[in-house]
Amino acid sequence: MSSHRMSKKGRYIAWATAGAAVVAGAGIAAQTSMAATTWPAQKTFTGRAFDTCAAPSLTAMKAWHTGFYGAAAVYIGGKNRGCGQPNLTASWVKSVSTLGWKLIPLYVGAQPSCQTGSNPEKLTSTNAASLGATDGADAVAKASALGMKAGSPIYLDMESYDITNKSCNTATLTYIRAFDKTLNAKTYRAGFYGFRSSSAKAIADATDRTNLPGNLWYALWDKQNTTTADWPFAADRWTNHSRAHQYMVNSKETIGGYTITVDRDAWDAPVAITG
């Protein structure tokens, strides 16, 4: 995410090499096979989405519902979440869903110890597994409290870090796997937001694909509204409505008299089940 997304103690410094992430699995099949229970049908949105630090007011969401954007990402929790969320309530979720908006739950979990900057919650080789499970359970609780039902995805936000630091990278993958395993056990779909040259590349390069996310939201700021033309990984990865692309950041836009600074996303992936 761009700099206004992270906690005030750990603002993300955009690296020139920022790019896309790859996650394990072949979409729906990879996710549903991880739980013995019957999974709700996946709710998918294909079109343009936006993400912004704080969920806009209901009035602003009404004004912005012009058809240009059809989905909005909301930061449902995580100790490294950068903004307060006075508007983000179960009532708000119900109201904007009734308007026709699709919602994308995003959780800013623990960040690697080798990451630039300081964050309230950092993972280490010692706490990675337990912290991943704890944060995964918290993410599900937060989503459920907002009216985002089982079968919804939760996208874990993992910012850039030094993936050449082997011990740090191993701990980060341990955390991600524990987070995703917890989500899947509670019948929530695992998603991931990251960058090609760092956080995402770590997942793309992982030889052990166990419990890695089934949905990829890759950051590649090339201003191309696509999830295919600039897809930087194997064509058979993250197919079947499992890709999203953040293609532009910090875009100050005014629609219907309401100005919001957003990141733009091309979306072809799961969204929250709220109905």
C-alpha positions as a printed Julia matrix, in Angstrom:
275×3 Matrix{Float64}:
   0.0     0.0     0.0
   1.08    3.58   -0.34
   2.45    5.58    2.58
  -0.86    6.58    4.16
  -1.89    2.97    4.72
   0.45    1.81    7.47
   0.58    2.73   11.15
   1.97    6.16   11.99
   4.98    4.5    13.64
   5.74    2.47   10.54
   5.0     4.43    7.4
   5.86    2.39    4.37
   8.63    3.84    2.2
   7.72    3.03   -1.41
  10.63    1.26   -3.04
  11.4     1.88   -6.69
  11.34   -1.84   -7.19
   7.77   -2.24   -5.93
   5.9    -4.8    -7.97
   3.61   -7.83   -7.73
   3.11  -10.85   -5.51
   2.27  -14.43   -6.26
   0.4   -16.7    -3.97
  -0.04  -20.43   -3.88
  -2.81  -22.43   -5.34
  -5.11  -22.34   -8.31
  -7.8   -20.13   -6.92
 -11.07  -21.57   -5.67
  -9.97  -25.21   -5.68
  -6.89  -24.48   -3.61
  -8.92  -22.68   -0.99
 -11.86  -25.02   -0.66
  -9.7   -28.12   -0.37
  -8.17  -26.77    2.84
 -11.27  -27.22    4.95
 -13.43  -30.25    5.58
 -16.57  -28.18    5.94
 -18.75  -27.15    3.02
 -17.63  -23.77    1.74
 -20.12  -21.06    0.77
 -20.05  -20.14   -2.89
 -17.38  -17.58   -3.64
 -18.59  -14.04   -4.32
 -16.48  -12.51   -7.06
 -16.26   -9.01   -8.46
 -14.67   -8.11  -11.77
 -14.08   -4.43  -12.45
 -12.42   -1.37  -10.99
 -11.96   -1.01   -7.22
 -10.34    1.5    -4.91
  -8.64    1.38   -1.54
  -8.18    4.3     0.83
  -6.88    4.6     4.37
 -10.15    5.34    6.19
 -13.52    4.06    5.03
 -15.4     7.05    3.55
 -18.67    8.28    4.99
 -21.9     6.72    3.78
 -22.76   10.01    2.06
 -19.47    9.96    0.18
 -20.01    6.34   -0.81
 -23.42    7.25   -2.2
 -21.88   10.08   -4.22
 -19.08    7.86   -5.5
 -21.42    5.09   -6.65
 -21.44    6.23  -10.27
 -20.26    3.03  -11.92
 -16.61    4.0   -12.32
 -15.72    2.03   -9.19
 -17.68   -1.01   -8.13
 -15.72   -2.2    -5.11
 -13.88   -0.66   -2.18
 -11.21   -2.13    0.08
 -11.6    -1.49    3.8
  -9.06   -1.96    6.56
 -10.88   -4.18    9.03
  -8.09   -4.51   11.6
  -4.52   -5.27   12.53
  -2.25   -3.48   14.99
  -0.41   -1.88   12.07
  -3.53   -0.39   10.52
  -2.73    3.23    9.72
  -6.05    5.05   10.19
  -8.92    5.14   12.61
 -12.16    3.83   11.16
 -15.05    5.84   12.6
 -17.28    4.98    9.64
 -16.48    1.28    9.44
 -19.31   -0.41   11.34
 -21.66   -3.3    10.64
 -24.33   -0.74    9.82
 -22.04    0.98    7.31
 -21.18   -2.35    5.68
 -24.86   -3.22    5.34
 -25.73    0.21    3.96
 -22.99    0.41    1.33
 -23.65   -3.19    0.32
 -27.3    -2.3    -0.2
 -26.15    0.53   -2.46
 -24.41   -2.05   -4.6
 -20.82   -1.7    -3.42
 -18.66   -4.81   -3.15
 -16.26   -4.77   -0.2
 -12.71   -6.08    0.09
 -11.54   -6.84    3.67
  -7.89   -5.97    4.29
  -5.96   -6.77    7.48
  -2.63   -5.11    8.31
  -1.01   -7.8    10.39
   2.43   -8.14   11.91
   5.33   -7.0     9.77
   8.8    -8.57    9.45
  11.51   -7.63   11.91
  13.84   -6.81    9.01
  11.4    -4.35    7.47
  12.39   -0.69    7.19
  10.68    1.41    9.86
   9.05    0.62   13.16
   5.6    -0.88   13.63
   3.56   -1.66   16.75
   3.53   -5.36   15.89
   6.49   -7.19   14.4
   7.0   -10.87   13.85
  10.12  -12.83   14.72
  11.28  -16.4    14.3
  10.16  -17.03   17.87
   6.61  -15.71   17.67
   5.79  -16.08   13.96
   3.58  -19.18   14.18
   1.66  -18.18   17.3
   1.27  -14.58   16.19
   0.04  -15.64   12.76
  -2.63  -17.82   14.34
  -3.64  -15.07   16.79
  -3.85  -12.43   14.08
  -5.75  -14.79   11.79
  -8.34  -15.39   14.49
  -8.58  -11.66   15.13
  -9.04  -10.97   11.42
 -11.94  -13.43   11.26
 -13.51  -11.93   14.39
 -13.22   -8.42   12.97
 -14.71   -9.46    9.62
 -17.55  -11.34   11.26
 -18.38   -8.43   13.56
 -18.73   -6.22   10.48
 -21.19   -8.62    8.87
 -18.67  -10.17    6.47
 -19.72  -13.78    6.53
 -17.91  -17.11    6.27
 -16.72  -17.66    2.74
 -15.47  -14.08    2.51
 -11.83  -13.42    1.73
  -9.47  -11.57    4.04
  -6.41  -10.05    2.38
  -3.27   -9.93    4.51
  -1.24   -6.76    3.89
   2.49   -7.54    3.94
   4.69   -4.58    3.09
   8.17   -4.62    1.58
  11.05   -6.16    3.51
  14.52   -7.55    2.89
  13.77  -10.97    1.49
  17.49  -11.73    1.17
  17.56  -11.96    4.96
  16.95  -15.71    5.14
  15.88  -15.98    8.77
  13.54  -13.0     8.46
  12.04  -14.36    5.28
  11.5   -17.81    6.79
   9.78  -16.28    9.82
   7.54  -14.18    7.56
   6.43  -17.21    5.57
   5.74  -19.05    8.83
   3.53  -16.18    9.97
   1.64  -16.07    6.65
   1.01  -19.81    6.71
  -0.3   -19.7    10.28
  -2.52  -16.74    9.46
  -3.97  -18.45    6.38
  -4.42  -21.81    8.09
  -6.47  -20.11   10.79
  -8.63  -18.33    8.19
  -9.27  -21.52    6.26
 -10.14  -23.45    9.42
 -12.85  -20.86   10.06
 -14.01  -21.02    6.43
 -12.65  -17.65    5.34
 -10.66  -17.42    2.14
  -7.03  -16.35    2.31
  -5.81  -13.45    0.2
  -2.54  -11.55    0.1
  -1.41   -8.05   -0.82
   2.27   -7.56   -1.59
   5.03   -6.43   -3.95
   6.78   -8.36   -6.69
  10.32   -7.53   -5.62
   9.87   -8.25   -1.95
   6.92   -9.5     0.08
   5.18  -11.05   -2.92
   8.31  -12.46   -4.45
   8.93  -14.35   -1.23
   5.65  -16.18   -1.68
   6.2   -16.65   -5.4
   9.57  -18.25   -4.79
   8.52  -20.46   -1.88
   9.07  -24.12   -2.72
   6.69  -25.27    0.01
   3.25  -24.1    -1.14
   1.41  -25.31    1.97
  -1.08  -22.82    3.44
  -0.1   -19.96    1.15
  -2.93  -17.65   -0.01
  -5.27  -18.62   -2.82
  -5.83  -15.03   -3.99
  -3.21  -12.54   -5.08
  -3.5    -8.75   -4.95
  -0.32   -7.51   -6.55
   1.05   -3.98   -6.44
   2.49   -2.91   -9.77
   2.12    0.82  -10.29
   2.16    0.84  -14.07
  -1.24    2.54  -14.51
  -2.57   -0.44  -16.46
  -6.1    -1.43  -15.46
  -5.59   -5.16  -15.99
  -4.96   -8.41  -14.18
  -3.66  -10.19  -17.26
  -1.67   -7.96  -19.64
   1.03   -7.22  -17.08
   0.73  -10.48  -15.14
   4.38  -11.23  -14.28
   4.1   -14.86  -13.28
   3.16  -18.19  -14.82
  -0.08  -17.97  -16.76
  -1.61  -20.91  -14.89
  -1.14  -19.32  -11.46
  -3.98  -17.61   -9.63
  -6.53  -18.24  -12.32
 -10.3   -18.63  -11.91
 -11.01  -15.17  -10.45
  -8.09  -15.03   -8.02
  -6.17  -11.92   -9.11
  -6.26   -8.23   -8.28
  -3.86   -5.5    -9.36
  -3.13   -2.22   -7.6
  -2.06   -0.17  -10.58
  -2.09    3.45   -9.35
  -1.54    5.03   -5.93
  -2.26    8.32   -4.17
  -4.76    9.5    -6.74
  -6.72   12.49   -5.42
 -10.15   12.25   -6.99
 -13.4    14.19   -6.68
 -16.71   12.53   -7.48
 -20.09   14.01   -6.65
 -18.48   16.77   -4.64
 -16.45   14.42   -2.39
 -12.66   14.33   -2.66
 -10.82   11.19   -1.56
  -7.21   10.11   -2.06
  -7.34    6.53   -3.32
  -5.3     3.76   -4.83
  -6.83    2.25   -7.95
  -7.2    -1.48   -8.41
  -8.16   -3.78  -11.27
 -10.18   -6.52   -9.59
 -11.05  -10.08  -10.61
 -11.12  -11.86   -7.27
 -13.29  -12.67   -4.25
 -15.06   -9.96   -2.26
 -16.88  -10.06    1.06
 -20.15  -11.94    1.44
 -22.43   -9.49    3.24
 -25.92  -10.46    2.18
